[in-house]
mmCIF file of C-alpha atoms in Angstrom:
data_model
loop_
_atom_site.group_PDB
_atom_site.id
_atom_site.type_symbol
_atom_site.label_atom_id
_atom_site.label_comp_id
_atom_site.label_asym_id
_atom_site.label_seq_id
_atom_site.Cartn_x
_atom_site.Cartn_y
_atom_site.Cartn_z
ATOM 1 C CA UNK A 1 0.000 0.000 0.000
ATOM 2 C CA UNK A 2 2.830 2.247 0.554
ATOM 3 C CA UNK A 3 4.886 1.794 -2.465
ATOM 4 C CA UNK A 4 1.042 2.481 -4.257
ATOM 5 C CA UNK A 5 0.975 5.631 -2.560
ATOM 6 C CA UNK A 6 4.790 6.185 -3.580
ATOM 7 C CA UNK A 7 4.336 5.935 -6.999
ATOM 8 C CA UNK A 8 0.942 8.110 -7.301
ATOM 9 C CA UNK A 9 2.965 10.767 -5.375
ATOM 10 C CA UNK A 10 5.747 10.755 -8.438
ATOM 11 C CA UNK A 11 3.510 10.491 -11.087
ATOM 12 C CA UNK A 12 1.425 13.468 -9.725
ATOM 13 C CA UNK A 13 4.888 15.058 -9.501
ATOM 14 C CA UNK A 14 5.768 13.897 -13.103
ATOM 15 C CA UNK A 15 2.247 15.729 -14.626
ATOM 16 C CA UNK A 16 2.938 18.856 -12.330
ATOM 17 C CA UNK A 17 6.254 19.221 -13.947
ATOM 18 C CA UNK A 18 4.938 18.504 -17.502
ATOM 19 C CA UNK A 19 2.361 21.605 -17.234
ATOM 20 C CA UNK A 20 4.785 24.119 -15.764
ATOM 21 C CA UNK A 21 7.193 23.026 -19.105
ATOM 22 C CA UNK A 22 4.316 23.804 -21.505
ATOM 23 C CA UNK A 23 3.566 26.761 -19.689
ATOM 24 C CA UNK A 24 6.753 28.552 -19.804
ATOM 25 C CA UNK A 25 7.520 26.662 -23.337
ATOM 26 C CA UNK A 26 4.208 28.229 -24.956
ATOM 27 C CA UNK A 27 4.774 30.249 -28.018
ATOM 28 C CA UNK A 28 2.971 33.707 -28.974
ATOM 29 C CA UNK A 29 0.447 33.491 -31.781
ATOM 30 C CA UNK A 30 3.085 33.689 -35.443
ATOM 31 C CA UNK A 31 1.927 37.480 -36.690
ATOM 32 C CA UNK A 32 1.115 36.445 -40.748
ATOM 33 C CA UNK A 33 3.993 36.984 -42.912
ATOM 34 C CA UNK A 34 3.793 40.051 -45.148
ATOM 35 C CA UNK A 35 4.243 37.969 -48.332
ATOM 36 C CA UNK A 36 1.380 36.108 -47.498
ATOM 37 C CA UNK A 37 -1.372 39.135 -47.315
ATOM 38 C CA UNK A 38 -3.397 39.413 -50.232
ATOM 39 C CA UNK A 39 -2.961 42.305 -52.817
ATOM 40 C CA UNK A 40 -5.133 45.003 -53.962
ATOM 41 C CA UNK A 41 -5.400 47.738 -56.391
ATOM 42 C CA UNK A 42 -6.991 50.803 -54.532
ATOM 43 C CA UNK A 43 -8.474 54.304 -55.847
ATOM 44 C CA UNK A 44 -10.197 57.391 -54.862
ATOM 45 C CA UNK A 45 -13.644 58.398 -56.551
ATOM 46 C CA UNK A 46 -13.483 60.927 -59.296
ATOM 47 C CA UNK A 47 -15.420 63.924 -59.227
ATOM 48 C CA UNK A 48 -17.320 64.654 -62.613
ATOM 49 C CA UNK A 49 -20.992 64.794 -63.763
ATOM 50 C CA UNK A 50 -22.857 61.480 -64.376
ATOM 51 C CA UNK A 51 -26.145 61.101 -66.204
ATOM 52 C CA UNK A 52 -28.658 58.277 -65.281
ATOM 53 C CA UNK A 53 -30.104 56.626 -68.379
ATOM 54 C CA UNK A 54 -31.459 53.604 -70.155
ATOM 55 C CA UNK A 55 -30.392 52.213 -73.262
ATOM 56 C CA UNK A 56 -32.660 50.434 -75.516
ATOM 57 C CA UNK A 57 -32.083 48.789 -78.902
ATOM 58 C CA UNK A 58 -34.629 49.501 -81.860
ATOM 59 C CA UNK A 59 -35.146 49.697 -85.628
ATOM 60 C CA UNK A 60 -35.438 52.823 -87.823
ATOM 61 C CA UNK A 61 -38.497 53.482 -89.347
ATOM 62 C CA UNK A 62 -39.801 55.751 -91.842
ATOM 63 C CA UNK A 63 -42.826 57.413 -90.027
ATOM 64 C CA UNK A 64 -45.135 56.680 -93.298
ATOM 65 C CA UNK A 65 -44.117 54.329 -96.137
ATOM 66 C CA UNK A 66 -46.784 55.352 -98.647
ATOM 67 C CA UNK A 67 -47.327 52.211 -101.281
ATOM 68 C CA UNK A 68 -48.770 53.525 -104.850
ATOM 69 C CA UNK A 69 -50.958 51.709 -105.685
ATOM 70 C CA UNK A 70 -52.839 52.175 -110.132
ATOM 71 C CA UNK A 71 -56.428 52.664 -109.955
ATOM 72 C CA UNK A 72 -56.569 50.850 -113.138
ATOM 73 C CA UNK A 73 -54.418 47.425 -114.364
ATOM 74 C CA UNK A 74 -52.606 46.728 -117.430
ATOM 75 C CA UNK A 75 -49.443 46.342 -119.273
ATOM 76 C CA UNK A 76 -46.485 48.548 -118.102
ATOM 77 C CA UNK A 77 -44.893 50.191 -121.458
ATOM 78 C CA UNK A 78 -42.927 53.076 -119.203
ATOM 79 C CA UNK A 79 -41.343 52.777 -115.156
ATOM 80 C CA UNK A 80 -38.467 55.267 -115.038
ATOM 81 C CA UNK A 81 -37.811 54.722 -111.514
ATOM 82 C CA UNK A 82 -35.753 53.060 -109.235
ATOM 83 C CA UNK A 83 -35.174 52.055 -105.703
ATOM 84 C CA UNK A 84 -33.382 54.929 -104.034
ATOM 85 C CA UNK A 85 -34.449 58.026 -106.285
ATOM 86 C CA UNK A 86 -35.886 61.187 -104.386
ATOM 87 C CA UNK A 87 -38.902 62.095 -106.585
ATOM 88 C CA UNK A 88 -41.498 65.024 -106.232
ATOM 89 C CA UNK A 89 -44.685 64.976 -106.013
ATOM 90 C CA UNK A 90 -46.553 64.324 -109.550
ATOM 91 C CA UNK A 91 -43.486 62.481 -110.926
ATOM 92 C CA UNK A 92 -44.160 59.847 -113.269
ATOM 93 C CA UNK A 93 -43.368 56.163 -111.985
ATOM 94 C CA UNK A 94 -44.878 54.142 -114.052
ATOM 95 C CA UNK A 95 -47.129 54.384 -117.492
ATOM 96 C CA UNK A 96 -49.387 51.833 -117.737
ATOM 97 C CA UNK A 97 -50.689 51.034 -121.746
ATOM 98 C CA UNK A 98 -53.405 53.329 -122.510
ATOM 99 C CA UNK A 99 -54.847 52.387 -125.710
ATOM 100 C CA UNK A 100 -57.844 50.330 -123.884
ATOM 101 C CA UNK A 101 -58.696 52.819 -121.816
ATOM 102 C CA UNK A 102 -58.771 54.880 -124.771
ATOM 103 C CA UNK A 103 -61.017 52.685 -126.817
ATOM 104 C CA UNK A 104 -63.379 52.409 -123.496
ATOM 105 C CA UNK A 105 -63.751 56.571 -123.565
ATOM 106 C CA UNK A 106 -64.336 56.856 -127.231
ATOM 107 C CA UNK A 107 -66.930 54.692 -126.673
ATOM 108 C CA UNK A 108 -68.214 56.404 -123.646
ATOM 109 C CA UNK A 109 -67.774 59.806 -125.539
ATOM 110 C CA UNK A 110 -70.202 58.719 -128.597
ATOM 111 C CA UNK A 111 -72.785 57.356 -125.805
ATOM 112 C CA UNK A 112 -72.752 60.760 -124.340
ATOM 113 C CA UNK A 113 -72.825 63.164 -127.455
ATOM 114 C CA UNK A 114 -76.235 60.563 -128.856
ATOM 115 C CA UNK A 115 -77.588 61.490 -125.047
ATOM 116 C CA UNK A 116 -77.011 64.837 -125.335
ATOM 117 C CA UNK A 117 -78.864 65.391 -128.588
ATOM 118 C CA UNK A 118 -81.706 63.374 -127.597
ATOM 119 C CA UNK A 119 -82.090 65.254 -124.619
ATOM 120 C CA UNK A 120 -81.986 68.526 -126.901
ATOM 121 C CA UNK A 121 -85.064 67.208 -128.650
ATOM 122 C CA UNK A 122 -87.129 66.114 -125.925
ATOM 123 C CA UNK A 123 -86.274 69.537 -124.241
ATOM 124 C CA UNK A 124 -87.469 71.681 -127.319
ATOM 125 C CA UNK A 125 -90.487 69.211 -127.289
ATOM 126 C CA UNK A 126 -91.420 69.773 -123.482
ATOM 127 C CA UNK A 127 -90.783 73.605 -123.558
ATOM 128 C CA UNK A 128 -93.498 73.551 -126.729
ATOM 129 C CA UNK A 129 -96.254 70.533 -124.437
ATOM 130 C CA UNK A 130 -95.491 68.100 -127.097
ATOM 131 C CA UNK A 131 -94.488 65.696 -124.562
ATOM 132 C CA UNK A 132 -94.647 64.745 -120.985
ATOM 133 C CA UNK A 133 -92.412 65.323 -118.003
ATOM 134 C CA UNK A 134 -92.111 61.575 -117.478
ATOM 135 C CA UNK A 135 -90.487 61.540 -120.912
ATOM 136 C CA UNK A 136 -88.579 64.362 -120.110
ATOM 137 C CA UNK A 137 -86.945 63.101 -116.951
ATOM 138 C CA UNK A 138 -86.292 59.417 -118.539
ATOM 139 C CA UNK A 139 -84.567 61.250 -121.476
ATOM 140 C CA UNK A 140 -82.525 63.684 -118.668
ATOM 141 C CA UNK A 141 -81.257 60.671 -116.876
ATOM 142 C CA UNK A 142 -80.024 58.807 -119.968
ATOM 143 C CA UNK A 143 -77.932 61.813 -120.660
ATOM 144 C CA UNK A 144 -76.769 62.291 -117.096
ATOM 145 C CA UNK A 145 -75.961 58.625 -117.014
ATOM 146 C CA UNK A 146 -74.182 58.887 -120.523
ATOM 147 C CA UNK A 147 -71.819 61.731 -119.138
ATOM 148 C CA UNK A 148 -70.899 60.246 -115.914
ATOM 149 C CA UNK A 149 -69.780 57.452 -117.733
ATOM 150 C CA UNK A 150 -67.398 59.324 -120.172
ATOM 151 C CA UNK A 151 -66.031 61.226 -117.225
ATOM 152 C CA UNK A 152 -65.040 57.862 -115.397
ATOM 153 C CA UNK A 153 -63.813 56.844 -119.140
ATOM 154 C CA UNK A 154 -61.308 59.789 -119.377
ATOM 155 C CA UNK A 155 -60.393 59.131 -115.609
ATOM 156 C CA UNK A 156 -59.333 55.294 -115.919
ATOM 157 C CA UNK A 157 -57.159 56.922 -119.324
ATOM 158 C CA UNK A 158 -55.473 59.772 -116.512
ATOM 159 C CA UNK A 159 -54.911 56.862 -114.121
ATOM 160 C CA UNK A 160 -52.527 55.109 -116.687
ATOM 161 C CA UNK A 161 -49.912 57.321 -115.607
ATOM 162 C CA UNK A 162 -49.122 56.535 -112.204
ATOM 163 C CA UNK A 163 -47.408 59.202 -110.338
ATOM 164 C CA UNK A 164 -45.706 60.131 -106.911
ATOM 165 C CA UNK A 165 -48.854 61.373 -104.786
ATOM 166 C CA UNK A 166 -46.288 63.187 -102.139
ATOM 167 C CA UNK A 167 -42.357 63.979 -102.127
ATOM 168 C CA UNK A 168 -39.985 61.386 -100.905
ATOM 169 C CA UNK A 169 -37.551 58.673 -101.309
ATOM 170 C CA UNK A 170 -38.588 55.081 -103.360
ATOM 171 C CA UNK A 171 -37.472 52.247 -101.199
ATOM 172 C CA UNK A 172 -39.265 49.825 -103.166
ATOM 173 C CA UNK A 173 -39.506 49.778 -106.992
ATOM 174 C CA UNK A 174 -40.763 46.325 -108.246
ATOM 175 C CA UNK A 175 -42.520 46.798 -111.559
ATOM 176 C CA UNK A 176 -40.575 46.194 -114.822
ATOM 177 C CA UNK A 177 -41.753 47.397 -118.693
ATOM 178 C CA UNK A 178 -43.748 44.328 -119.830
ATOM 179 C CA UNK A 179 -45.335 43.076 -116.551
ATOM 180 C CA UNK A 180 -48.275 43.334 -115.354
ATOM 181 C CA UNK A 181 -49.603 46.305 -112.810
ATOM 182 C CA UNK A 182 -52.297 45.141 -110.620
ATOM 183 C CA UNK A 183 -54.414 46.834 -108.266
ATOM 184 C CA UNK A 184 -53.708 44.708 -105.387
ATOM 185 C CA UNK A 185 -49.782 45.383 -106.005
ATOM 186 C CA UNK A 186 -48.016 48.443 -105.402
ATOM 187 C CA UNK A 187 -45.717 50.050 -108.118
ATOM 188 C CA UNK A 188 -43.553 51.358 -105.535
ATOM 189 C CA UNK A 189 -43.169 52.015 -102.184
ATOM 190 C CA UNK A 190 -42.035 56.158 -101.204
ATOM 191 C CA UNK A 191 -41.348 58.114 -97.930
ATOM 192 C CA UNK A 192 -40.071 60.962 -96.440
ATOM 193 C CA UNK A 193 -36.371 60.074 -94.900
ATOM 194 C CA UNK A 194 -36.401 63.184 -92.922
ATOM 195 C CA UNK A 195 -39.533 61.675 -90.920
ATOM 196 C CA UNK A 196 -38.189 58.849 -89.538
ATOM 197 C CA UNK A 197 -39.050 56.965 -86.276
ATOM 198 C CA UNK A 198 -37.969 54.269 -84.191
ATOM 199 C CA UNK A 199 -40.402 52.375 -81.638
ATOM 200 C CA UNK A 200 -39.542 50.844 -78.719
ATOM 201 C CA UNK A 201 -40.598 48.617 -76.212
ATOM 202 C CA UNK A 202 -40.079 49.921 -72.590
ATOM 203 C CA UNK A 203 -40.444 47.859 -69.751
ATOM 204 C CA UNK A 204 -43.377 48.273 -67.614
ATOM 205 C CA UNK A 205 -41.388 49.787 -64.737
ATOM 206 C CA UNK A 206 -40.261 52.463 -66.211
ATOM 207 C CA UNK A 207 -43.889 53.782 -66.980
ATOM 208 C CA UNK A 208 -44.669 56.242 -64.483
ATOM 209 C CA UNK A 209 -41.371 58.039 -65.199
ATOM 210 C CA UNK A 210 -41.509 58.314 -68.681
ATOM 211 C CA UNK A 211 -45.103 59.345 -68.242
ATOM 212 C CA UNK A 212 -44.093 62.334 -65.609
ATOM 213 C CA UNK A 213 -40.950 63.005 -66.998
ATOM 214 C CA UNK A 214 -41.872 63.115 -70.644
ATOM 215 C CA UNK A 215 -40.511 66.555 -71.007
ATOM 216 C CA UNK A 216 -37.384 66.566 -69.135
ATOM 217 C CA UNK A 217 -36.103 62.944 -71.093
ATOM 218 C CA UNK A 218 -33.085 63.264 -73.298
ATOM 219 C CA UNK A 219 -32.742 61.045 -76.370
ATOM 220 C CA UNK A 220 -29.719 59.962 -78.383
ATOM 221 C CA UNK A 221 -29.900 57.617 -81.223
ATOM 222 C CA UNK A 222 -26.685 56.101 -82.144
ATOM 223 C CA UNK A 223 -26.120 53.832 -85.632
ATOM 224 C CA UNK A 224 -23.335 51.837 -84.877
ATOM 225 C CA UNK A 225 -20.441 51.722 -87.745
ATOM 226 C CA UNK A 226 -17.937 48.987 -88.431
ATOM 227 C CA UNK A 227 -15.202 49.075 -87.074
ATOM 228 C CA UNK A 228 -12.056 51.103 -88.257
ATOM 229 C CA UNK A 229 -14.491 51.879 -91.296
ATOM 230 C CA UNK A 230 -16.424 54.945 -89.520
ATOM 231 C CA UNK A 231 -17.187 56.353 -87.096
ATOM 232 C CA UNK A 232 -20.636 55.674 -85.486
ATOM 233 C CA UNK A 233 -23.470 57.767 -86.299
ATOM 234 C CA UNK A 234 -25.461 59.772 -83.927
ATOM 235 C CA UNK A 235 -27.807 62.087 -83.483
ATOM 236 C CA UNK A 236 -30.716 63.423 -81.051
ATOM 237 C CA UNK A 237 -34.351 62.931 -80.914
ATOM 238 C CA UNK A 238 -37.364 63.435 -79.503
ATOM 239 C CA UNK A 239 -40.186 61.378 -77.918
ATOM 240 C CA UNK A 240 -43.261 62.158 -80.026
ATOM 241 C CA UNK A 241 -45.902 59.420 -78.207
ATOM 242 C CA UNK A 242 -46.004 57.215 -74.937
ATOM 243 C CA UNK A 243 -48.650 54.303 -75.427
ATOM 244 C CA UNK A 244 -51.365 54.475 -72.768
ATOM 245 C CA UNK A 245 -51.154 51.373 -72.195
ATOM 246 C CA UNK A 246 -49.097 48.042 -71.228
ATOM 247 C CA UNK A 247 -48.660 44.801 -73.587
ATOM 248 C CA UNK A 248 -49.990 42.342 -71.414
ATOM 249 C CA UNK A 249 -48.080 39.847 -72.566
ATOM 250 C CA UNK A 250 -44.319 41.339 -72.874
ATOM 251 C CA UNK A 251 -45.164 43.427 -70.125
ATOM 252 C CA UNK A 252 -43.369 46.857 -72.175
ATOM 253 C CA UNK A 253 -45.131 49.905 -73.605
ATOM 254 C CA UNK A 254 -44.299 51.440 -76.823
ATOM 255 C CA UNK A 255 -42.591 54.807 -77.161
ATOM 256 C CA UNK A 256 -42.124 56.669 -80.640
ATOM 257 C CA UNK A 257 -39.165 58.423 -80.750
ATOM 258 C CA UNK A 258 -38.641 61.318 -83.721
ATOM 259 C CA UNK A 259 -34.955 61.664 -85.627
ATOM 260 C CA UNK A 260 -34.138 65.131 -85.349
ATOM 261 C CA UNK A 261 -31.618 64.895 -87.579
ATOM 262 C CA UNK A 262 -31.143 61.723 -89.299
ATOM 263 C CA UNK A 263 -29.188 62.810 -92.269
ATOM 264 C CA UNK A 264 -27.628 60.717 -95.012
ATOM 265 C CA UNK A 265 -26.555 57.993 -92.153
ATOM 266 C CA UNK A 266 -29.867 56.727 -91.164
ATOM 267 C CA UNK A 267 -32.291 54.364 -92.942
ATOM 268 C CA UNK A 268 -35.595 52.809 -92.435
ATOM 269 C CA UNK A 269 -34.292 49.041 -91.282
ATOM 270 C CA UNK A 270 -31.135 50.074 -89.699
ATOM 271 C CA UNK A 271 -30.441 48.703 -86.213
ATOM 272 C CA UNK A 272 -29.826 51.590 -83.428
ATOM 273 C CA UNK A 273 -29.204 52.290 -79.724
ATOM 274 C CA UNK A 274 -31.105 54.661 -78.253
ATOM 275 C CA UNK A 275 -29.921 56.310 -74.505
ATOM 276 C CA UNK A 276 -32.455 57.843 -73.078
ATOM 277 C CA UNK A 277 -31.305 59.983 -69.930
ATOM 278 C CA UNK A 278 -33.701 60.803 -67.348
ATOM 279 C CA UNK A 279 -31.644 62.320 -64.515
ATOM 280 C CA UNK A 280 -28.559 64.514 -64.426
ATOM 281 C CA UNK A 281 -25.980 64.848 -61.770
ATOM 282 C CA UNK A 282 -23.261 67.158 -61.587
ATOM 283 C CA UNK A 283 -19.640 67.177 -60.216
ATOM 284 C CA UNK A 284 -20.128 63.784 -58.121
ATOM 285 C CA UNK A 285 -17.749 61.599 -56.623
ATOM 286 C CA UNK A 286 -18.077 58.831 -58.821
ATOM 287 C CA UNK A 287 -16.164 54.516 -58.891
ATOM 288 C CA UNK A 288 -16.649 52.679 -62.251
ATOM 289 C CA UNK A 289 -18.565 49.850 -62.304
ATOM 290 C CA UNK A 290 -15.456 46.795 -61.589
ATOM 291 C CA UNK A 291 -15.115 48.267 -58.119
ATOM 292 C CA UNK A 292 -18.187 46.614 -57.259
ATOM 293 C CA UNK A 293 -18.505 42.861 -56.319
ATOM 294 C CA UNK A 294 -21.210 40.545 -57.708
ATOM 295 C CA UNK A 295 -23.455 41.202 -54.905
ATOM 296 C CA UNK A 296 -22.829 44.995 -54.967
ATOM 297 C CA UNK A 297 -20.986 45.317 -51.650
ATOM 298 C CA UNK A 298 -17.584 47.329 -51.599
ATOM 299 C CA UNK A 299 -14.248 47.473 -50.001
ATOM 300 C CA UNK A 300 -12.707 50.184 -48.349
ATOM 301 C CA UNK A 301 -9.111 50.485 -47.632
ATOM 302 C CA UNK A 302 -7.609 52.277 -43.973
ATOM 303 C CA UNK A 303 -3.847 53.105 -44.951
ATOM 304 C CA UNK A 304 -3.364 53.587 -41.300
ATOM 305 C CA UNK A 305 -3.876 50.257 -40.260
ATOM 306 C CA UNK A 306 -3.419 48.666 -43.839
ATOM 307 C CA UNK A 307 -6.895 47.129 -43.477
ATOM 308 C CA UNK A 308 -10.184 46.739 -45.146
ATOM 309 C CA UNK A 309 -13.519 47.560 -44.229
ATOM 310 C CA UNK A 310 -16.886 46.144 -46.163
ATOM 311 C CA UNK A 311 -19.209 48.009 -47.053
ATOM 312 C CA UNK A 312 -22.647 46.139 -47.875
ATOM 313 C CA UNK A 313 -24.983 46.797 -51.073
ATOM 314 C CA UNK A 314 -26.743 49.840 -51.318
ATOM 315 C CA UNK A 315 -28.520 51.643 -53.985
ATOM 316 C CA UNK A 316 -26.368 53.782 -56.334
ATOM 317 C CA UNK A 317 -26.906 55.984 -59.111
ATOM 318 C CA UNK A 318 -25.705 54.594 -62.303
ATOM 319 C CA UNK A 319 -24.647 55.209 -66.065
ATOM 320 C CA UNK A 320 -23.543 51.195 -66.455
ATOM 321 C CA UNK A 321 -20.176 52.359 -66.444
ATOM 322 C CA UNK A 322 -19.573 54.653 -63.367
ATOM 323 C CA UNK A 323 -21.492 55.107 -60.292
ATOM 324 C CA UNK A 324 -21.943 57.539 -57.636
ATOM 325 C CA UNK A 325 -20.655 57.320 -53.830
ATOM 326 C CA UNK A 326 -21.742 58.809 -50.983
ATOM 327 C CA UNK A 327 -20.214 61.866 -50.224
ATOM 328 C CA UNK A 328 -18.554 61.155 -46.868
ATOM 329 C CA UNK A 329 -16.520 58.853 -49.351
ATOM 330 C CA UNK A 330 -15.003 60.972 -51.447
ATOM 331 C CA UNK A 331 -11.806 60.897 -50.372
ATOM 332 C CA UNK A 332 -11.553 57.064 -49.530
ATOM 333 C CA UNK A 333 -9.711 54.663 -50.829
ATOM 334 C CA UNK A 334 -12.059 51.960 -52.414
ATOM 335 C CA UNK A 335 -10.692 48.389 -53.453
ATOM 336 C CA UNK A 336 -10.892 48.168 -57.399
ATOM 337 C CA UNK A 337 -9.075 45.078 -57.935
ATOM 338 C CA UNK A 338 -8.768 41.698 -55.768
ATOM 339 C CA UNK A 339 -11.715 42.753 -53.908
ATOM 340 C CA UNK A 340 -13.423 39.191 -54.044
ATOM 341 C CA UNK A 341 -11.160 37.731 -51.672
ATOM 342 C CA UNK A 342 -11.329 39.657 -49.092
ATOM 343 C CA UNK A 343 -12.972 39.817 -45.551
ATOM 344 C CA UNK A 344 -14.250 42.816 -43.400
ATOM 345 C CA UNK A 345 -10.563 43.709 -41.172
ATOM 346 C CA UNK A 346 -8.169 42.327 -42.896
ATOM 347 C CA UNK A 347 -4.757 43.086 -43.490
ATOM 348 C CA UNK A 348 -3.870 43.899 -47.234
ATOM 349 C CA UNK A 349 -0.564 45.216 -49.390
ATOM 350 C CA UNK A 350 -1.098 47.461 -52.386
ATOM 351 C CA UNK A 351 -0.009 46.698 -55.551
ATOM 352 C CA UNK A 352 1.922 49.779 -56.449
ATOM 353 C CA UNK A 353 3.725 49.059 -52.937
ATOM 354 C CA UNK A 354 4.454 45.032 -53.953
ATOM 355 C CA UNK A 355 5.763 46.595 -57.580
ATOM 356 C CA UNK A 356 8.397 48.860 -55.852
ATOM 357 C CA UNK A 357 9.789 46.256 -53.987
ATOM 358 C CA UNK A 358 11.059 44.664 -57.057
#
């Protein structure tokens, strides 16, 4: 029982001994090495005006494409036009063959003239009683009826020669000499290139602004040009009609913007992007767009301490390129680069600082 006793005694001893080692043998937490921290490209905002738009994509459109359509069918013998030309108004496009129509009034013309002199009789006769106003009015009518039908004879023989009811542009010229024109087909298709259009479909949220702000929107239309061929084409417009309404099914409503100026560069068909800006801010501090991460929360930097600090997503005015911080940050140092690998405190090195070192 003693030597038990003993050797509990030493062992206790033994464990004491052991603890007081570690104790005094316990190292401080390792600080991390500086070539370990993770590196970051920081900048301050920069102060200059930003405007808040929205950029939709569209078609030109002349604002009315007139088809001409001949009153009268037939054989084309004449169609001096083609797609492209600027015509004026009466300008011949097409001459349609005649000689029918010509027949048809002759006809019309003899009908009329063997009216007319029976009428002359009957009249004498009715002014003398030697006949009756039933006669009278029978005879009247025949003549009437005679002239309206040489008048719509020389008509169809005016509506061979189709021409340009208003001044513009032919985008479509289809007829030939030696086919036929129909009444169902056009001859060719005209409009005026300085009234063009393009319609677009804006989404339903954006409603009640365009709606209240109708006035104070700013439009640019921009054509864009191939590449190191020119340079793109651009010019302003102006909203000419909101819809009243909402497409139920795409959930957009359709605004009609007007060309001011669309020059030699624009055509109906071409594809454009049109910026509308509804808000204007000047001399702001302002971060482009990269300094954000996906969720829209930020990093600042502390050089003091060499740390970061997050900032969580917020609500920020916005071009799609820059966007605006709050003033109280406008001369901080935001992360712009190797911001996704961070977390809130910790210790960074800067880029520019990592470069000099080498």
């Amino acid at each position: 029982m003693f030597k038990i006793r003993k050797y509990l005694i030493f062992v206790g001893i033994l464990v004491s001994l052991l603890i007081f080692v570690l104790l005094v043998t316990k190292k401080k937490p390792l600080e991390p090495k500086e070539d370990l921290l993770p590196v970051i490209k920081i900048e301050k905002p920069t102060i200059q005006n930003l405007q808040e738009s929205i950029q939709i994509n569209g078609y030109v459109e002349a604002k009315s494409m007139i088809p001409v359509v001949p009153f009268v069918s037939g054989t084309i013998m004449e169609y001096p036009v083609n797609a492209g030309d600027f015509v004026k108004k009466d300008t011949l496009l097409a001459k349609i063959d005649d000689e029918p129509f010509i027949q048809q009034m002759k006809q019309a013309e003899a009908a009329y003239f063997a009216a007319e002199n029976s009428f002359k009789r009957v009249a004498n006769l009715f002014k003398s009683g030697s006949t009756t106003q039933q006669n009278y009015d029978s005879v009247k009518a025949q003549r009437d009826a005679s002239k309206a039908q040489y008048d719509l004879a020389k008509l169809q023989v005016d509506y061979t020669l189709v021409k340009a009811p208003v001044e513009g542009t032919v985008l479509m010229a289809d007829g030939a000499v030696g086919s036929v024109a129909s009444q169902t087909q056009p001859i060719a298709v005209l409009a005026d290139l300085n009234n063009q259009v393009v319609r677009l479909s804006v989404p339903e949220k954006y409603y009640d602004l365009f709606s209240l702000e109708k006035e104070n929107l700013i439009v640019s239309v921009t054509r864009p040009a191939e590449k190191n061929m020119y340079d793109d084409a651009v010019t302003s417009a102006t909203i000419e009609n909101i819809a009243p309404y909402i497409a139920a099914q795409s959930k957009t409503f359709q605004v009609v913007c007007h060309l001011d100026n669309p020059g030699e560069r624009f055509r109906p068909g071409m594809y454009v992007k049109v910026l509308i800006t509804y808000k204007n801010y000047v001399d702001v501090p302002v971060l482009p767009m990269k300094t954000k991460k996906m969720d829209g929360s930020l990093y600042i930097y502390h050089p003091e301490s060499k740390t970061v600090e997050f900032i969580p997503p917020a609500e920020y005015a916005t071009d799609n390129e820059y966007f605006i911080v709050p003033e109280k940050y406008k001369d901080t140092f935001f992360v712009v680069d190797g911001q996704n690998s961070l977390f809130d405190g910790q210790q960074v090195r800067i880029f520019d600082e990592v470069i000099g070192e080498y």
